Coordinates of C-alpha atoms and ligand atoms in Angstrom, one line a residue:
X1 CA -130.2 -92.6 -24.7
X2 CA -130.0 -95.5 -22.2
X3 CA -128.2 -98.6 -24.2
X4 CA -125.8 -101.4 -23.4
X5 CA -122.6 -102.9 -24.9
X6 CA -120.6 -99.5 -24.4
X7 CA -123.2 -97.4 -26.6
X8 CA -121.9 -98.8 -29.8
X9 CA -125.6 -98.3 -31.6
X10 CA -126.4 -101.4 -33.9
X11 CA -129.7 -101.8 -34.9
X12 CA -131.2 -104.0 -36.9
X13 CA -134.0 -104.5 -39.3
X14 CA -135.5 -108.5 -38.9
X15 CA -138.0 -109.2 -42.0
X16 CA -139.7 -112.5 -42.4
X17 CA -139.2 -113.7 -45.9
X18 CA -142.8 -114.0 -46.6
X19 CA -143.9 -112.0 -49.5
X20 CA -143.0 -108.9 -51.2
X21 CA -142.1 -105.9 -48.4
X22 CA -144.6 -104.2 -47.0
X23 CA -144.8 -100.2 -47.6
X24 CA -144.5 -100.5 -43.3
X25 CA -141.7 -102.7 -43.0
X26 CA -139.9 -100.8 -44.9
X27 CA -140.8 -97.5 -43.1
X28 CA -139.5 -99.3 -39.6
X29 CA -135.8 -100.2 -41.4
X30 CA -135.7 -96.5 -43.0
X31 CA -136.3 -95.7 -39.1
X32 CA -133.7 -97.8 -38.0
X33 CA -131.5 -97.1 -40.9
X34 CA -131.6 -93.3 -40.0
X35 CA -130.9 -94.0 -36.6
X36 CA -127.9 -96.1 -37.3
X37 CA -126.6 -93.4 -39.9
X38 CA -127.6 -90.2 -37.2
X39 CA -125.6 -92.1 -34.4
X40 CA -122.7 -93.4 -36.7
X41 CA -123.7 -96.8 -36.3
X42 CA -124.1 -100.2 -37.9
X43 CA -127.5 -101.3 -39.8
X44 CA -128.0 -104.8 -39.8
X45 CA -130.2 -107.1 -42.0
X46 CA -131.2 -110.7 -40.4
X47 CA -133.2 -112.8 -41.9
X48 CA -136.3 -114.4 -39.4
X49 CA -136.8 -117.4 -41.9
X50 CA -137.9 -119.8 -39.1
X51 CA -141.8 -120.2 -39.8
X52 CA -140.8 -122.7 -42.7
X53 CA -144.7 -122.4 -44.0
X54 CA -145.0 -118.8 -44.2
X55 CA -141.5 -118.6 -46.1
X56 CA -142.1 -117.5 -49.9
X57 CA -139.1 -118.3 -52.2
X58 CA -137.2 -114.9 -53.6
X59 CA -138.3 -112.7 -50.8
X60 CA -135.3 -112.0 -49.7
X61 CA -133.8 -110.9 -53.0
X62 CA -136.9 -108.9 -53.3
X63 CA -136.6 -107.7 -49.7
X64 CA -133.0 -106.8 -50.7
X65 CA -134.1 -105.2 -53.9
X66 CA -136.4 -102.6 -52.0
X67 CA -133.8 -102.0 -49.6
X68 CA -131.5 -100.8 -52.5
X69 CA -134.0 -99.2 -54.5
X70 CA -133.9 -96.5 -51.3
X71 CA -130.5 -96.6 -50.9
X72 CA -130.6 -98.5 -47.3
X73 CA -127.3 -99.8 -47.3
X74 CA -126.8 -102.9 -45.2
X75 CA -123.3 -102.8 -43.2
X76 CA -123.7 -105.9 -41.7
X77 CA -125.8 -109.3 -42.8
X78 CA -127.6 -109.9 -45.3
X79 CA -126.6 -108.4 -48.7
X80 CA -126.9 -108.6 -52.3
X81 CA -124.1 -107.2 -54.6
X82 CA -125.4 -107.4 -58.1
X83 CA -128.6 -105.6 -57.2
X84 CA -127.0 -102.5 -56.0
X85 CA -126.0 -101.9 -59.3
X86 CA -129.3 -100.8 -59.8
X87 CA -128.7 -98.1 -57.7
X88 CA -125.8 -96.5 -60.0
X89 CA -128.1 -94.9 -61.9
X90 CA -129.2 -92.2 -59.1
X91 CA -125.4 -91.7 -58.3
X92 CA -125.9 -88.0 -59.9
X93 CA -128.7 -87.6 -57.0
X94 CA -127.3 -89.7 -54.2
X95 CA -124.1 -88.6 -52.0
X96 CA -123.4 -92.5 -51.9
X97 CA -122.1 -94.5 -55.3
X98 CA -122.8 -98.5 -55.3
X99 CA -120.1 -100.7 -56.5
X100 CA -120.4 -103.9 -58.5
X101 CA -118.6 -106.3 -56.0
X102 CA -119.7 -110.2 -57.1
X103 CA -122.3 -111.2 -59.4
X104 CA -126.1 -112.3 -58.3
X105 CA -125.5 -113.9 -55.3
X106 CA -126.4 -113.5 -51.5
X107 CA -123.9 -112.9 -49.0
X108 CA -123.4 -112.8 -45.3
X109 CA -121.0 -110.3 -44.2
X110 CA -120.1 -110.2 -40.6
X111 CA -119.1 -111.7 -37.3
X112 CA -122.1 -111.9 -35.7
X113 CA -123.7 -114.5 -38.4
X114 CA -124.8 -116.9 -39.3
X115 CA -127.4 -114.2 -40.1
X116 CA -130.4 -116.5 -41.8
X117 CA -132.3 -118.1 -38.5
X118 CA -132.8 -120.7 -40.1
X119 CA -129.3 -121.9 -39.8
X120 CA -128.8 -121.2 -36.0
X121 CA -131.1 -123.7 -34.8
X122 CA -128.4 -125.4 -32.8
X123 CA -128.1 -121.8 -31.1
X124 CA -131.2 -121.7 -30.2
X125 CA -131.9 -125.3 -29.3
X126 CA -129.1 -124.9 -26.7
X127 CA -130.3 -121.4 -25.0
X128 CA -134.0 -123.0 -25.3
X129 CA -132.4 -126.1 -23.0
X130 CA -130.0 -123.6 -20.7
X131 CA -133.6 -122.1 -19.8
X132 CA -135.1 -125.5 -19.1
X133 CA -132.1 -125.9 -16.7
X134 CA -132.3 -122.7 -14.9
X135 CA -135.9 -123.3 -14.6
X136 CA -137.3 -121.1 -16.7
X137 CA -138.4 -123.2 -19.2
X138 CA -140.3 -126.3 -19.3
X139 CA -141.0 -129.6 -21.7
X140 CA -144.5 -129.7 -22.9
X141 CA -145.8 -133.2 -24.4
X142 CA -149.3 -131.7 -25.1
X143 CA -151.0 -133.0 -28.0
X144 CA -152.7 -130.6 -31.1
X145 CA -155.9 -132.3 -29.4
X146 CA -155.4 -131.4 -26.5
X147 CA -154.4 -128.1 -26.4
X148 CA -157.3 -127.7 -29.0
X149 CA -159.7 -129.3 -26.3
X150 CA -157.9 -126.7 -23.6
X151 CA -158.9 -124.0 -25.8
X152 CA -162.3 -124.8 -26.3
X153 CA -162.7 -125.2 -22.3
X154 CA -161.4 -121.4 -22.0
X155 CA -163.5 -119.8 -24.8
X156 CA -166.7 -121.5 -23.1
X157 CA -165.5 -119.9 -20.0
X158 CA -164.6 -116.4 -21.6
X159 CA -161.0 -116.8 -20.4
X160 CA -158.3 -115.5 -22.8
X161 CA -156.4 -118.4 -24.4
X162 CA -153.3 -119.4 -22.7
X163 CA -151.5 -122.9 -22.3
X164 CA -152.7 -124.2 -18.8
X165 CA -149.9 -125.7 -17.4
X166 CA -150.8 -129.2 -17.8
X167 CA -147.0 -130.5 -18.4
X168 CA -145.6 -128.5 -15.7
X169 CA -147.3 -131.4 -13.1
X170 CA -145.1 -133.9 -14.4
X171 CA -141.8 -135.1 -12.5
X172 CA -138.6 -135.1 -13.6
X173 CA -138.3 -139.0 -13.8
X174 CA -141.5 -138.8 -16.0
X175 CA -140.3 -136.2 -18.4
X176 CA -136.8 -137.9 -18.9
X177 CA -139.0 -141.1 -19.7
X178 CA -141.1 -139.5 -22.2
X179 CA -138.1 -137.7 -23.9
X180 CA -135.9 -141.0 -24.0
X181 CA -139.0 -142.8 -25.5
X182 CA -138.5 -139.9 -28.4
X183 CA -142.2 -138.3 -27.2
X184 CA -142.7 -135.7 -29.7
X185 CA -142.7 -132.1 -27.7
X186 CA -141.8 -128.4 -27.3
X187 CA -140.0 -126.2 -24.6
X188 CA -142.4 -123.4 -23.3
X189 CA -141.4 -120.7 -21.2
X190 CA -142.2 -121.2 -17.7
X191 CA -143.9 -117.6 -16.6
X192 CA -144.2 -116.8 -12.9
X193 CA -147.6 -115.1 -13.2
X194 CA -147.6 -112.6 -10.2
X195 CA -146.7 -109.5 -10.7
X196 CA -146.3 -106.6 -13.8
X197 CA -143.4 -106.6 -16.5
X198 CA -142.8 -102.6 -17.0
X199 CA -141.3 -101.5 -20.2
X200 CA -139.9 -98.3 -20.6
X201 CA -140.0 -98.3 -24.3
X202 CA -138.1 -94.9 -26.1
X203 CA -140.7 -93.9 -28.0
X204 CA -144.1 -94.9 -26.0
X205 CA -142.4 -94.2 -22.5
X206 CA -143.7 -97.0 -19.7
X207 CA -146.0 -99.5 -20.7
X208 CA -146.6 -102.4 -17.7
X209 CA -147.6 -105.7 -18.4
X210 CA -149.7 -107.7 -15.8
X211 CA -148.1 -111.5 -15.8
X212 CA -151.1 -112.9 -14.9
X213 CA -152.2 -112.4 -18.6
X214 CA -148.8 -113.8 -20.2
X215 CA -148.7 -117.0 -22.2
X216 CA -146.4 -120.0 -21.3
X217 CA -145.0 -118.9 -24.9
X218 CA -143.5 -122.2 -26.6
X219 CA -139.8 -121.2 -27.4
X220 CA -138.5 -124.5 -29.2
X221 CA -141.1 -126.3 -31.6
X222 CA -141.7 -130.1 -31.8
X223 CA -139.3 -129.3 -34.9
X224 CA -136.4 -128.2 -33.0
X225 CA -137.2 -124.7 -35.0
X226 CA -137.4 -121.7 -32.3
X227 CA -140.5 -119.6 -32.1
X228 CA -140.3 -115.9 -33.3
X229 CA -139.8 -115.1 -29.7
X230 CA -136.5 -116.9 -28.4
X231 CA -135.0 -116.4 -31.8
X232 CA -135.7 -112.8 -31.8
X233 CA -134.0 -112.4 -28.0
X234 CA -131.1 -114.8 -29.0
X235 CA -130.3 -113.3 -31.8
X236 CA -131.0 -109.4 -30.1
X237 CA -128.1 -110.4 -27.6
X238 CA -125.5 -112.5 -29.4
X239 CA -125.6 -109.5 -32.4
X240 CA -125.2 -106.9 -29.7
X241 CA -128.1 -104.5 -30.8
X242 CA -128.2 -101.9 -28.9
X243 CA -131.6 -100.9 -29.4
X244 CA -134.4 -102.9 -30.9
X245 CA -136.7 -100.7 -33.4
X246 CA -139.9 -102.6 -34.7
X247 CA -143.2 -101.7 -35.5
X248 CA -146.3 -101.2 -32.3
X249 CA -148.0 -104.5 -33.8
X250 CA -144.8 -106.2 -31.5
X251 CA -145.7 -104.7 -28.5
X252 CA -147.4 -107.6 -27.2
X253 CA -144.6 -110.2 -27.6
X254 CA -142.0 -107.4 -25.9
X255 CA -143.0 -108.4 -22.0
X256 CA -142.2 -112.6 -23.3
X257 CA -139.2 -110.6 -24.6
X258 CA -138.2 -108.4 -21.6
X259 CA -138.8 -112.0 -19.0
X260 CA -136.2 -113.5 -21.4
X261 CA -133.8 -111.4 -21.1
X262 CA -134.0 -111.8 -17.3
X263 CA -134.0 -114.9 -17.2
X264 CA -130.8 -115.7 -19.1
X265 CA -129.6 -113.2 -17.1
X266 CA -128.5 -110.6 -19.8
X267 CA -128.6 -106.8 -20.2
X268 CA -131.6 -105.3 -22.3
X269 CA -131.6 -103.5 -25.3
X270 CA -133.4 -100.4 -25.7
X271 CA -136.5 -100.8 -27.1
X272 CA -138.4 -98.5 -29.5
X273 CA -142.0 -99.2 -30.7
X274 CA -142.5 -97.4 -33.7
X275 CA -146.5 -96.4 -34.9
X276 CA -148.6 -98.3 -37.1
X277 CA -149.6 -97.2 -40.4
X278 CA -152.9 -96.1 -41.2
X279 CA -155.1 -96.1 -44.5
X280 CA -157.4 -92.7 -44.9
X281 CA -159.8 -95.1 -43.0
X282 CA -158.0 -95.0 -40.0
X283 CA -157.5 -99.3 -40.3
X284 CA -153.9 -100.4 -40.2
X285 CA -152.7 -99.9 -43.8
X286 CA -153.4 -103.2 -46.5
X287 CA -154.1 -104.2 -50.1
X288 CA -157.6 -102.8 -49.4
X289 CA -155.9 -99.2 -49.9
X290 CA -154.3 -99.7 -52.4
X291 CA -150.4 -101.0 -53.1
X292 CA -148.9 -102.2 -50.0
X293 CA -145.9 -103.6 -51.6
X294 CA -143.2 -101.1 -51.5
X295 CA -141.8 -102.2 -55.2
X296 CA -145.3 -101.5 -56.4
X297 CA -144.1 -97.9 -55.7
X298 CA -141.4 -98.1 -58.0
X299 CA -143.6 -99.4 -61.0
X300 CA -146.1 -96.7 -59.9
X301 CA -143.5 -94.0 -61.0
X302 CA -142.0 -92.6 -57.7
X303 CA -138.8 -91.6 -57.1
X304 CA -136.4 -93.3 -54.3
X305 CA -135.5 -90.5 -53.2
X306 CA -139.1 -89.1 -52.7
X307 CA -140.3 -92.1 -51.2
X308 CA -137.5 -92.0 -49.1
X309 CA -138.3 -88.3 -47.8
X310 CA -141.6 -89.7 -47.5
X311 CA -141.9 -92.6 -45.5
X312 CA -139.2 -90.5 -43.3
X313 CA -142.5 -88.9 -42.0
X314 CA -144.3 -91.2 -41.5
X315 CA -144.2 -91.1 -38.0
X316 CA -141.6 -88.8 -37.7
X317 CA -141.8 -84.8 -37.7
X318 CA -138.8 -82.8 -38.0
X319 CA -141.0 -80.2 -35.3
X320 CA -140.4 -77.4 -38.6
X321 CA -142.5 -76.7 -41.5
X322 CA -139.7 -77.8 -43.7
X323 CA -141.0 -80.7 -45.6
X324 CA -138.5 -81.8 -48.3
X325 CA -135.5 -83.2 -46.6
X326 CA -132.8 -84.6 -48.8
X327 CA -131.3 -87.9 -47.2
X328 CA -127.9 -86.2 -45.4
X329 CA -130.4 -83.8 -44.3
X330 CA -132.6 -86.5 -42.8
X331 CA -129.7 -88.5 -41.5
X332 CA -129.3 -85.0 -39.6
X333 CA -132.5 -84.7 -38.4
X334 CA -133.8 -88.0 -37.5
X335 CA -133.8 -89.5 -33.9
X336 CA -136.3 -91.3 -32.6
X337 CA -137.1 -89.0 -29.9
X338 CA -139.3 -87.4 -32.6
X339 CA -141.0 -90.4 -33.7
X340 CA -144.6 -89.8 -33.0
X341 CA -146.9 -91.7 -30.3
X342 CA -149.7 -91.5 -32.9
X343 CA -150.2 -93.7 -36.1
X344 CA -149.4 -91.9 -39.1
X345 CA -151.7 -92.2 -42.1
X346 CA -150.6 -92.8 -45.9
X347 CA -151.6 -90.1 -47.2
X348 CA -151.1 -90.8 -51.4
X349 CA -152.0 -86.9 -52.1
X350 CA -149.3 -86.1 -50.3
X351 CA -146.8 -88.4 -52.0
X352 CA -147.9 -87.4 -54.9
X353 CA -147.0 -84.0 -54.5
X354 CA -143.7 -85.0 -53.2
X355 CA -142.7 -86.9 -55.8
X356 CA -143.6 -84.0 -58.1
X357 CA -141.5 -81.6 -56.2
X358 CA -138.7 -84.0 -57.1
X359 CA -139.5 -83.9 -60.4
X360 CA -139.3 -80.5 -60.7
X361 CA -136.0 -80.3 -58.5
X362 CA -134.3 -83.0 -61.4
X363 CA -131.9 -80.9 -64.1
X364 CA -133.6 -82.1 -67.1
X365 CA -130.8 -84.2 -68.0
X366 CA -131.0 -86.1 -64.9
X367 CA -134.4 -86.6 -65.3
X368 CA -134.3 -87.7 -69.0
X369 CA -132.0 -90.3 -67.8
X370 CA -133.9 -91.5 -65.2
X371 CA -136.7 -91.9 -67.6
X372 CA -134.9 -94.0 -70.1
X373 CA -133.2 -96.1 -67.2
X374 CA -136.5 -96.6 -65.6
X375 CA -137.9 -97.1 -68.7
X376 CA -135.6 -100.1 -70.2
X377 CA -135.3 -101.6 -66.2
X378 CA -139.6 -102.1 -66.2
X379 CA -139.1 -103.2 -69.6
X380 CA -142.3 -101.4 -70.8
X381 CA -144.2 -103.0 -67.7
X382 CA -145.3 -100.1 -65.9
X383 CA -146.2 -97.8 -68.9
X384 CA -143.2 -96.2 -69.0
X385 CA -143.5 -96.3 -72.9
X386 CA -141.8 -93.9 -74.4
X387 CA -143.0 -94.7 -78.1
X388 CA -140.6 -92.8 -81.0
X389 CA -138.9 -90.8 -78.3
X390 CA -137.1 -94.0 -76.9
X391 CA -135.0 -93.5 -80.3
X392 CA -135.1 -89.9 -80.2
X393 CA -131.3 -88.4 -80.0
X394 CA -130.6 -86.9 -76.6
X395 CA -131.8 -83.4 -77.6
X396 CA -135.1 -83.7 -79.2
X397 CA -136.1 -85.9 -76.2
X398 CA -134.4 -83.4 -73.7
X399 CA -137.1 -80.7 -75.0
X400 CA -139.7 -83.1 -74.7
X401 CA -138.9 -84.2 -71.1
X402 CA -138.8 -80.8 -70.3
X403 CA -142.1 -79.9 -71.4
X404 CA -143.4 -82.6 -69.3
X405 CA -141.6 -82.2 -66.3
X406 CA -143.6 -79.0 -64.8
X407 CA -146.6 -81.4 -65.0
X408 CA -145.7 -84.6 -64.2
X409 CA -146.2 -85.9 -60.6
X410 CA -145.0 -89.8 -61.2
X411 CA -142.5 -91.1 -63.8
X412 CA -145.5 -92.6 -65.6
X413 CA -147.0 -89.8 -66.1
X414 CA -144.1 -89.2 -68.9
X415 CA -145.8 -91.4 -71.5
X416 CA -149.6 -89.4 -71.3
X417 CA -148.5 -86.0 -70.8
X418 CA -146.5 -86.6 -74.3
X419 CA -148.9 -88.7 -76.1
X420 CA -150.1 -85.5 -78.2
X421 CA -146.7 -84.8 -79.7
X422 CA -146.7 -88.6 -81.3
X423 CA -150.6 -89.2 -82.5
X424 CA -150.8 -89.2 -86.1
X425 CA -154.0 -87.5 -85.9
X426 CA -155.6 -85.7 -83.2
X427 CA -159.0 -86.7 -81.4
X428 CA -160.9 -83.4 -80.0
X429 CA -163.9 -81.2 -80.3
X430 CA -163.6 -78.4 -82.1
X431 CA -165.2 -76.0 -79.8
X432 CA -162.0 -76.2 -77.6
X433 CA -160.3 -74.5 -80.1
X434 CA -163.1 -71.4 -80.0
X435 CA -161.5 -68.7 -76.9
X436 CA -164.0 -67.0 -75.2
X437 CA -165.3 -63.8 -77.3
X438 CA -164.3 -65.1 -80.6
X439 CA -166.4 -66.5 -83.3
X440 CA -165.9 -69.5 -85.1
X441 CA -165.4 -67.6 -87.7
X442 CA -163.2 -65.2 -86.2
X443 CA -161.1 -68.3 -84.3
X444 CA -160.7 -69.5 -88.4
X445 CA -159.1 -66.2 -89.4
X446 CA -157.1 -66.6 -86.6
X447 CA -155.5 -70.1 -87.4
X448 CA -155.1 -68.5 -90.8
X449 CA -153.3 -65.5 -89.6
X450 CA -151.2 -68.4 -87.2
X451 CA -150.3 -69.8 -90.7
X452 CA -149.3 -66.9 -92.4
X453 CA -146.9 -65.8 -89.6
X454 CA -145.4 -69.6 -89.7
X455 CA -145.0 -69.2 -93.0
X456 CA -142.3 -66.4 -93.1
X457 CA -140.2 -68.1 -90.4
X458 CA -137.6 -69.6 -91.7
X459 CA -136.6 -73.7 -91.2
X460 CA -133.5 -72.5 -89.7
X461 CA -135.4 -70.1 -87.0
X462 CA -137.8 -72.7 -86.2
X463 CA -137.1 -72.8 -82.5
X464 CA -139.0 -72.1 -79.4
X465 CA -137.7 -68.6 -78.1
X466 CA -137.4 -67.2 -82.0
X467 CA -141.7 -68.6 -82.6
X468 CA -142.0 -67.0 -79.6
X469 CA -140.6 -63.5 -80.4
X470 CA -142.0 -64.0 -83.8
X471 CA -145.7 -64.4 -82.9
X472 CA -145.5 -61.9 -79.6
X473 CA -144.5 -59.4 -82.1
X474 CA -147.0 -59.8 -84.2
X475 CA -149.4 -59.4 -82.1
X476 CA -148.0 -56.3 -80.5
X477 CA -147.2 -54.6 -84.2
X478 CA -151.0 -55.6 -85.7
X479 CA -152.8 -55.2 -82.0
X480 CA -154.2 -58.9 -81.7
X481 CA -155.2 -59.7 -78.4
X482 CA -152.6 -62.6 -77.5
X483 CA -154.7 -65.1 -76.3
X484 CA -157.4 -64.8 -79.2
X485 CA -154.4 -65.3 -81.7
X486 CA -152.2 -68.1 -79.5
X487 CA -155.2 -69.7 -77.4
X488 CA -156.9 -71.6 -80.9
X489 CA -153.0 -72.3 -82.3
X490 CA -152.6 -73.9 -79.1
X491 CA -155.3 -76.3 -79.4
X492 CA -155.0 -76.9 -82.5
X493 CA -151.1 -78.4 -82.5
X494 CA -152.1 -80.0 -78.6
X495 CA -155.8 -81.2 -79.1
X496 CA -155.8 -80.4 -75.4
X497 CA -157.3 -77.3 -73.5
X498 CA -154.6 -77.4 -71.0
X499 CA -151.4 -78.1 -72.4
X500 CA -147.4 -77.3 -72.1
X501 CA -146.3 -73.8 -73.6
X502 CA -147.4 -73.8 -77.7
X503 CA -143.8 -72.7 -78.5
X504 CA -141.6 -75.7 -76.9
X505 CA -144.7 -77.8 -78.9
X506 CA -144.1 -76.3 -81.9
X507 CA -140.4 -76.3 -81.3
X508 CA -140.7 -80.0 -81.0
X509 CA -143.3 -81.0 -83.5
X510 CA -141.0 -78.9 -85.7
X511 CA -143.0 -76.6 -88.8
X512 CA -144.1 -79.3 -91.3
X513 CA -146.3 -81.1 -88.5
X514 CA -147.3 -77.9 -86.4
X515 CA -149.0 -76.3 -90.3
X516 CA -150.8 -80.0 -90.7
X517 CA -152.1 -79.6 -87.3
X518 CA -153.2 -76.1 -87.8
X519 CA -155.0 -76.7 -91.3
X520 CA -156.6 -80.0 -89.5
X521 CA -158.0 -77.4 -87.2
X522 CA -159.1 -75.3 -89.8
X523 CA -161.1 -78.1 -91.2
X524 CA -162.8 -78.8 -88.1
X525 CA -164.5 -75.3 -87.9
Ligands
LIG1 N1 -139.6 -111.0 -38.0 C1 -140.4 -109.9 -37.5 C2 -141.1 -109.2 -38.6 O1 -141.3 -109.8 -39.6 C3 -139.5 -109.0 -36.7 C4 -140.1 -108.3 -35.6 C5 -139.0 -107.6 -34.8 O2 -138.4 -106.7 -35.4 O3 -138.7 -108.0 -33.7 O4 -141.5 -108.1 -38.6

């Protein structure tokens, strides 16, 4: 794959601190983050904090937080040590372990920083005036009024909005005039507007770009902050990326992008457009589908290392069937020569059932744990609750993770899928507890025979494979149908019609509370 600076591959992943991440912003960095891990390279994390409104206080922490919750170690930038701590807890599922380096506090690590924008303006303000020398780049006095008034005269006329050159008119002599009278102004880029710009982008192949259409893009604001644009190409070059991966909505900014780069002169990166994500609706992915914020994920239940596997896809296809990829494998797989032209669409079904399949991959020990650490880190918040099992010893909760964990697609699914085995009383209609075929009569005599059997078992025997044995074997000796014997036992110690397998319930709810349930049921009928 074509790239410069001697095909050392450092990639970088460029969020704007202005609100929680994205689900899709974080799909582009697990791109590039794959990428840099497939090719042995270095994953940066720069911070684009220049549009001083849009900037929300604790993004970062929080952009740093997601980025750790999925295990996308920063190399270079950006980082956090104390919240990779977090991450200790999956070191039973992940190849990589974190370490506790320095307490709570943002760091830059690297030689290519500062990496915050927001403290390079000098940079920028100096490339922004090299391009004004070379002639690429032009002072613009323009008022808000009148650009506003420019605006208005090309929507009457139907022409696409673009700066009109007004300050490009004035002389040298009048500019210096106006800039030593301290006339408030920008520096726009000064587009020659014959001709195409042709990308050849890795993933969307050549896209061309008529100049004609091309904004005089302002580059340096009247507050000596840089636009998106020149800080983005400044900082592209002086960090040596090697290829730039960012998400299609950026396509439109890459041709200002690729006439930069020529104009200072300097050897392009690659460039890799990566698809948009879709809701089921087909419209780019936001709140209106749902949770957007990729955090919200976290307090929805899912695993990292499923939403991990999933986002992988999202836009990416391995070309297989093979659907679960664990994260070595996908640092195997991944190049972005299989990154998909079309938009992918969240599909929430189909994370769902991933995150189950991970579920039912856990030992139960690992997932017990994850449980209990997710549980005390959400503090309760997500319905995590884990009522009188969040005292229970290791072992009676082991046996009641386990009977959850066939059935439970989320993490938070824990807490109703076990709710049964803590009620004091249960709430259902007796006719559940009536199999087909049998009389309520003849469903009573069965409870009655259920209690007779528990009866003889002894306290000491009271444990799932021995209730099973005990009741199969009664049925076999005394010819009970199974189910006409087990189906109303069931019920009656679940409430439920579809529940977990009676003898790990029993097991749990131990012999006292399973012969209470059974003569509540009894009562019912
Ligand atoms: N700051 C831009 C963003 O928030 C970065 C776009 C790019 O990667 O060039 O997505």
């Amino acid at each position: 794959m074509a790239s410069k600076h001697n095909n050392k591959i450092r990639v970088r992943f460029a969020p704007s601190p202005t609100g929680a991440p994205h689900v899709g912003n974080i799909r582009t960095a697990l791109f590039a983050w794959l990428f840099a891990r497939h090719h042995k390279g270095t994953f940066i994390l720069r911070i684009e904090d220049t549009d001083t409104d849009r900037v929300v206080a604790g993004s970062v922490e929080t952009i740093l937080e997601a980025l750790d919750w999925l295990g996308l170690e920063v190399d270079e930038g950006v980082k956090s040590f104390e919240l990779q701590v977090s991450s200790q807890r999956l070191v039973s599922l992940w190849p990589t372990s974190f370490k506790k380096e320095k307490n709570g506090v943002l760091q830059e690590v690297g030689e290519y920083g500062p990496y915050f924008q927001s403290k390079r303006l000098d940079i920028y303000k100096k490339y922004a005036e090299e391009l004004v020398a070379k002639g690429h780049a032009y002072y613009c006095f323009c008022s808000e009024e009148r650009l506003e008034q420019i605006r208005k005269e090309q929507e009457a006329k139907k022409l696409p909005p673009k700066y009109n050159g007004h300050c490009l008119t004035l002389d040298a002599a009048e500019v210096k005039k106006l800039l030593d009278g301290g006339e408030a102004h920008v520096i726009r880029m000064k587009i020659g507007h014959e001709g195409e710009t042709v990308l050849n982008d890795v993933i969307k192949g050549e896209v061309r770009f008529k100049n004609s259409l091309i904004d005089d893009q302002v580059l340096l604001k009247s507050d000596g902050f840089p636009t998106y644009h020149l800080a983005a190409v400044v900082d592209d070059h002086l960090m040596e990326i090697s290829h730039v991966i960012r998400a299609d909505e950026w396509l439109p900014s890459t041709p200002k992008h690729l006439l930069l780069y020529d104009y200072f002169g300097w050897a392009k990166p690659a460039f890799a457009h990566v698809p948009i994500i879709l809701g089921p609706d087909k419209t780019k992915l936001s709140k209106r589908h749902g949770a957007v914020s990729i955090l919200d994920y976290r307090e929805a239940g899912y695993l990292p290392e499923a939403m991990f596997n999933y986002l992988a896809f999202l836009g990416w296809n391995p070309k297989t069937d093979q659907e679960l990829f664990s994260r070595d494998e996908l640092i195997k797989e991944f190049d972005l020569d299989k990154v998909n032209k079309a938009n992918p669409i969240f599909d929430i079904k189909k994370l769902n059932w991933m995150n189950g399949q991970y579920i039912k991959k856990m030992t139960a020990n690992e997932l017990q744990s994850v449980i209990l650490n997710e549980a005390k880190r959400s503090e309760g918040s997500h319905g995590l609750i884990l009522g009188s099992f969040a005292n229970a010893q290791d072992d009676a909760l082991k046996k009641v993770v386990k009977l959850a964990q066939e059935r439970m697609e989320k993490l938070v699914d824990f807490a109703p899928l076990t709710d049964f085995l803590r009620q004091d009383k249960l709430d259902y209609d007796a006719k559940i507890l009536i199999p087909k075929g049998l009389s309520q009569t003849q469903c009573k005599t069965q409870l009655q025979t259920a209690l007779d059997v528990i009866s003889k078992i002894e306290a000491g025997d009271w444990q799932e494979e021995k209730l099973r044995k005990t009741f199969l074997d009664y049925c076999e000796k005394n010819n009970v149908k199974r189910g006409e014997l087990l189906w109303p036992v069931r019920v009656a110690v679940t409430g439920l019609a579809n529940s977990p397998d009676l003898f790990a319930v029993m097991d749990i709810l131990g012999k006292k509370k399973s012969i209470e349930r059974i003569r509540e049921a009894i009562s019912k009928l």
